[in-house]
Amino acid sequence: KSNLVPSQQGPGFLMSKSNEEDAQNFLKLGNASGGDSLYAHLSKVILKVITERPVDANASFEEFSVAVRTESQKQEEEKVKKLPEGDENYSASTEHQLAWAEKQTELMKPPAADAEPDPPEAVFPNLMNEAVTFEWAGISFGAETTYMLYLSLKSLAKMADTKVRFWGKILAMQGDYYVAEIRTRADDPDLDEVDKTQVEADDGPNTYTYYVTREPGDASSWTKLPHVTPKQIVIARNLKRFFTGDLNAPVMTFPPLPSFTKAAMYHDDKPYHFCGKFAHNTEAHLLRAQIAQITSECVLSLAGYFKEPEDMDPLKPNWIEEEDDEDRIKERGEYVHEQLLDLDSRLWVHAELGIGSSGRCQPMPNEEEGEDPMPSDDDKRVIDGRLGSVSDDRFPPPDQGKPLWLARSVPSGSGKSKNSMVLVRSLKWPGAVAIASAKKKPLNLYVGFGFPKDTSVPKPYAPPMPRAVKQECAEPLNEEEDVIVEPVEEEEES
């Protein structure tokens, strides 16, 4: 007796009745897409051949098979279109899938022949090329998501009519945030006439404006985040909370996250709110505060790509500008490349302004005109105004002395060459990376949960101390004596 299964036997093999039933049941199994089974499809094809009686039925079999399959798909699509919502046969996800496909199609439409060219100010990243670089850092969103994100960023740049940078991705429980960064306009109405002693405008944490989306394939889903106040940054540093993925989710924490206080009011005492779209103490404000900290501490560049301006403004001591001399950049890049491959962390510098413990980048301006600003004494990056090297960054106690950055070459080991790139990874903010080479400008990206790493000895929670009890009066209360005035006697008429 042969050990071969029926499918391996020759054409002369005779199946038993039980084997024939098994084979027929196998052909009647449904497919993964939910269409006709192979048995039903073959039945329709044979019926079509018998009905139309072609001259060469054997040669036309494949053609009839394709025609039958195409007709079946059209019939299924027509059924879905005719089914009303709420019908028991109507798939709840069908409408969502069709809406998703419509958004994707809108994003992929080629420009019309008579369409206007993209404005020169609309600059967007070449994300497809950058994705290859970031793969060396172990970061990849997948080819399909990366391409859809590239098209979405291009659409955002055209809408905002300015340069857009892909900032990164914040991981959340119900849906991740993709973050885009643009430079805040000087005429931004949200920052017009604010009290600069309480809110920094376009020369601090609000130098950039951020947009987020959970659907990279939908260009219309980019949502502008509210601007941030110093008090929000100070309190956000004491919070550690996973993001939900809902910008309107309440943030129930202590101390409470301020979003609508007298710290953000007009000079004429009219209430002012940075973004009326979001309610008080919502996730949008916490997200914006965390993005401000990550940008300040983790956006890096190489020494020589930025410079201090020739005419230094005393009100902006750490203002920097990008080096515009391409020859100097190239010469500098070739010079430092060997040092880069030696993993010299002194070549990496902070490219953004530092945020002090007061939540500010610039010294506190005096309310009285004509007086010099009051610099903070707690952050040397705020005081000195220099491009600080990451080699000076250290963990606070009890991990004092440990560096905050880890550098390595990619590829390394036997694959290391003069064309290798250098990757710098933040140990304080897991997920923040910077990568560069002699031929590539530094690229920065963050993919993480949006909060820093704890120290080796976790700090126990300690609520803030209560305020000192105030006395109602400086002196004891004494009852005031009654003043009794004698009435004037009226003179009698004579």
Tab-separated table of C-alpha atoms in Angstrom, residues 113-310:
chain	number	residue	atom	x	y	z
A	113	ALA	CA	-0.883	69.718	-14.925
A	114	ASP	CA	-1.979	73.308	-14.302
A	115	ALA	CA	-1.322	73.199	-10.531
A	116	GLU	CA	0.773	75.965	-8.997
A	117	PRO	CA	4.309	74.990	-7.917
A	118	ASP	CA	5.073	74.520	-4.249
A	119	PRO	CA	5.972	77.779	-2.478
A	120	PRO	CA	9.727	78.119	-1.861
A	121	GLU	CA	9.130	78.610	1.882
A	122	ALA	CA	7.441	75.206	2.140
A	123	VAL	CA	10.450	73.024	2.987
A	124	PHE	CA	9.857	69.474	4.188
A	125	PRO	CA	12.273	66.666	5.129
A	126	ASN	CA	13.308	63.945	2.711
A	127	LEU	CA	11.991	61.382	5.123
A	128	MET	CA	12.627	58.407	2.851
A	129	ASN	CA	16.375	59.102	2.852
A	130	GLU	CA	16.435	60.006	6.537
A	131	ALA	CA	14.666	56.738	7.364
A	132	VAL	CA	17.640	54.785	5.982
A	133	THR	CA	19.944	56.738	8.296
A	134	PHE	CA	17.717	56.215	11.334
A	135	GLU	CA	17.657	52.467	10.717
A	136	TRP	CA	21.296	52.458	11.824
A	137	ALA	CA	20.000	53.774	15.149
A	138	GLY	CA	17.521	50.904	15.365
A	139	ILE	CA	14.508	53.083	14.522
A	140	SER	CA	12.102	52.257	11.696
A	141	PHE	CA	8.417	52.994	11.139
A	142	GLY	CA	8.114	50.653	8.172
A	143	ALA	CA	8.256	51.603	4.501
A	144	GLU	CA	4.509	52.196	4.102
A	145	THR	CA	4.097	54.350	7.227
A	146	THR	CA	7.260	56.306	6.431
A	147	TYR	CA	6.043	57.140	2.937
A	148	MET	CA	2.589	58.186	4.155
A	149	LEU	CA	4.226	60.315	6.840
A	150	TYR	CA	6.460	61.901	4.196
A	151	LEU	CA	3.428	62.869	2.095
A	152	SER	CA	1.617	64.163	5.181
A	153	LEU	CA	4.575	66.347	6.227
A	154	LYS	CA	4.769	67.711	2.695
A	155	SER	CA	1.102	68.656	2.863
A	156	LEU	CA	1.618	70.304	6.278
A	157	ALA	CA	4.571	72.335	4.952
A	158	LYS	CA	2.462	73.629	2.067
A	159	MET	CA	-0.395	74.485	4.419
A	160	ALA	CA	1.847	76.311	6.919
A	161	ASP	CA	4.003	77.783	4.124
A	162	THR	CA	7.192	77.237	6.108
A	163	LYS	CA	9.901	74.699	6.913
A	164	VAL	CA	8.783	71.529	8.699
A	165	ARG	CA	10.968	69.103	10.659
A	166	PHE	CA	9.873	65.643	11.718
A	167	TRP	CA	10.440	65.806	15.461
A	168	GLY	CA	9.626	62.207	16.372
A	169	LYS	CA	7.011	59.998	17.952
A	170	ILE	CA	5.523	59.891	21.455
A	171	LEU	CA	4.310	56.425	22.432
A	172	ALA	CA	0.843	56.413	24.003
A	173	MET	CA	-1.561	53.783	25.270
A	174	GLN	CA	-4.413	54.313	22.809
A	175	GLY	CA	-2.532	55.685	19.806
A	176	ASP	CA	0.910	57.185	19.285
A	177	TYR	CA	1.574	60.855	18.537
A	178	TYR	CA	3.619	61.738	15.450
A	179	VAL	CA	5.122	65.189	16.061
A	180	ALA	CA	6.090	67.855	13.503
A	181	GLU	CA	7.998	71.052	14.288
A	182	ILE	CA	7.884	74.476	12.623
A	183	ARG	CA	9.416	77.782	13.695
A	184	THR	CA	6.941	80.082	15.439
A	185	ARG	CA	6.025	83.095	13.352
A	186	ALA	CA	6.837	86.542	14.676
A	187	ASP	CA	3.213	87.574	14.127
A	188	ASP	CA	1.715	84.553	15.887
A	189	PRO	CA	-1.563	85.861	17.361
A	190	ASP	CA	-1.336	83.429	20.295
A	191	LEU	CA	1.817	85.184	21.536
A	192	ASP	CA	0.718	88.745	20.889
A	193	GLU	CA	0.868	91.130	23.859
A	194	VAL	CA	1.594	88.484	26.494
A	195	ASP	CA	3.230	89.353	29.790
A	196	LYS	CA	6.866	88.477	29.070
A	197	THR	CA	7.729	88.359	32.749
A	198	GLN	CA	5.515	85.276	32.958
A	199	VAL	CA	5.525	83.842	29.409
A	200	GLU	CA	8.409	83.625	26.937
A	201	ALA	CA	7.298	84.356	23.409
A	202	ASP	CA	9.373	83.341	20.383
A	203	ASP	CA	12.779	83.414	22.100
A	204	GLY	CA	12.374	80.527	24.537
A	205	PRO	CA	10.458	77.246	24.745
A	206	ASN	CA	7.973	78.740	22.276
A	207	THR	CA	10.616	79.233	19.576
A	208	TYR	CA	8.901	76.379	17.758
A	209	THR	CA	5.276	75.432	17.231
A	210	TYR	CA	4.340	71.761	17.260
A	211	TYR	CA	1.689	69.758	15.434
A	212	VAL	CA	0.683	66.193	16.262
A	213	THR	CA	-1.300	63.488	14.516
A	214	ARG	CA	-2.202	59.891	15.205
A	215	GLU	CA	-2.864	59.068	11.543
A	216	PRO	CA	0.159	59.770	9.342
A	217	GLY	CA	-1.909	58.986	6.262
A	218	ASP	CA	-4.401	61.793	6.943
A	219	ALA	CA	-2.972	65.233	6.184
A	220	SER	CA	-6.036	66.949	7.660
A	221	SER	CA	-5.535	65.389	11.113
A	222	TRP	CA	-2.550	67.554	12.163
A	223	THR	CA	-3.492	69.368	15.375
A	224	LYS	CA	-1.638	72.416	16.632
A	225	LEU	CA	-0.513	72.109	20.247
A	226	PRO	CA	-0.893	75.060	22.618
A	227	HIS	CA	2.164	77.095	23.532
A	228	VAL	CA	3.826	76.486	26.883
A	229	THR	CA	4.426	78.588	29.990
A	230	PRO	CA	7.428	78.365	32.361
A	231	LYS	CA	5.170	77.269	35.213
A	232	GLN	CA	3.919	74.327	33.141
A	233	ILE	CA	7.492	73.194	32.502
A	234	VAL	CA	8.417	73.437	36.191
A	235	ILE	CA	5.456	71.319	37.268
A	236	ALA	CA	5.796	68.847	34.368
A	237	ARG	CA	9.291	68.004	35.634
A	238	ASN	CA	7.698	66.583	38.787
A	239	LEU	CA	5.185	64.446	36.896
A	240	LYS	CA	5.614	60.983	35.428
A	241	ARG	CA	2.590	59.854	33.495
A	242	PHE	CA	1.954	57.683	30.442
A	243	PHE	CA	0.175	59.489	27.637
A	244	THR	CA	-3.224	58.147	26.652
A	245	GLY	CA	-3.291	59.292	23.019
A	246	ASP	CA	-6.205	61.674	23.646
A	247	LEU	CA	-5.237	65.352	23.689
A	248	ASN	CA	-8.390	66.216	25.631
A	249	ALA	CA	-7.825	63.604	28.352
A	250	PRO	CA	-7.746	65.239	31.806
A	251	VAL	CA	-4.432	65.250	33.659
A	252	MET	CA	-5.375	64.591	37.284
A	253	THR	CA	-2.073	65.063	39.080
A	254	PHE	CA	-0.639	66.847	42.061
A	255	PRO	CA	0.667	69.449	41.895
A	256	PRO	CA	-1.971	70.382	39.318
A	257	LEU	CA	-0.771	71.283	35.842
A	258	PRO	CA	-1.537	74.964	35.237
A	259	SER	CA	-2.972	75.958	31.907
A	260	PHE	CA	-5.127	79.009	32.596
A	261	THR	CA	-3.711	81.222	35.326
A	262	LYS	CA	-2.730	84.819	35.909
A	263	ALA	CA	0.702	83.809	34.655
A	264	ALA	CA	-0.714	83.952	31.135
A	265	MET	CA	-2.826	87.081	31.010
A	266	TYR	CA	-2.807	90.234	28.999
A	267	HIS	CA	-1.448	93.366	30.600
A	268	ASP	CA	-4.965	94.767	30.848
A	269	ASP	CA	-5.986	91.796	33.052
A	270	LYS	CA	-8.222	90.232	30.437
A	271	PRO	CA	-8.184	86.424	30.590
A	272	TYR	CA	-5.841	84.881	28.068
A	273	HIS	CA	-5.574	81.269	27.000
A	274	PHE	CA	-2.990	79.939	24.588
A	275	CYS	CA	-5.337	77.541	22.863
A	276	GLY	CA	-9.054	77.665	23.431
A	277	LYS	CA	-9.486	74.268	21.784
A	278	PHE	CA	-8.236	72.415	24.859
A	279	ALA	CA	-9.735	72.610	28.324
A	280	HIS	CA	-7.765	73.206	31.512
A	281	ASN	CA	-5.337	70.533	32.723
A	282	THR	CA	-5.515	68.382	29.605
A	283	GLU	CA	-2.959	66.083	28.042
A	284	ALA	CA	-2.221	68.587	25.269
A	285	HIS	CA	-0.558	70.936	27.786
A	286	LEU	CA	1.505	68.171	29.413
A	287	LEU	CA	2.584	66.878	26.001
A	288	ARG	CA	3.705	70.345	24.951
A	289	ALA	CA	5.707	70.818	28.168
A	290	GLN	CA	7.509	67.493	27.719
A	291	ILE	CA	8.301	68.263	24.077
A	292	ALA	CA	9.845	71.568	25.173
A	293	GLN	CA	12.167	69.787	27.634
A	294	ILE	CA	13.205	67.087	25.162
A	295	THR	CA	13.903	69.660	22.450
A	296	SER	CA	16.006	71.760	24.791
A	297	GLU	CA	18.108	68.902	26.146
A	298	CYS	CA	18.312	66.428	23.257
A	299	VAL	CA	18.608	68.353	19.963
A	300	LEU	CA	22.318	68.234	19.152
A	301	SER	CA	24.664	69.467	16.473
A	302	LEU	CA	28.365	69.316	15.724
A	303	ALA	CA	30.763	72.078	16.644
A	304	GLY	CA	31.007	74.362	13.638
A	305	TYR	CA	27.466	74.024	12.324
A	306	PHE	CA	26.238	76.836	14.573
A	307	LYS	CA	27.836	80.104	15.651
A	308	GLU	CA	27.167	83.035	17.936
A	309	PRO	CA	25.907	86.098	16.046
A	310	GLU	CA	28.361	88.926	15.441
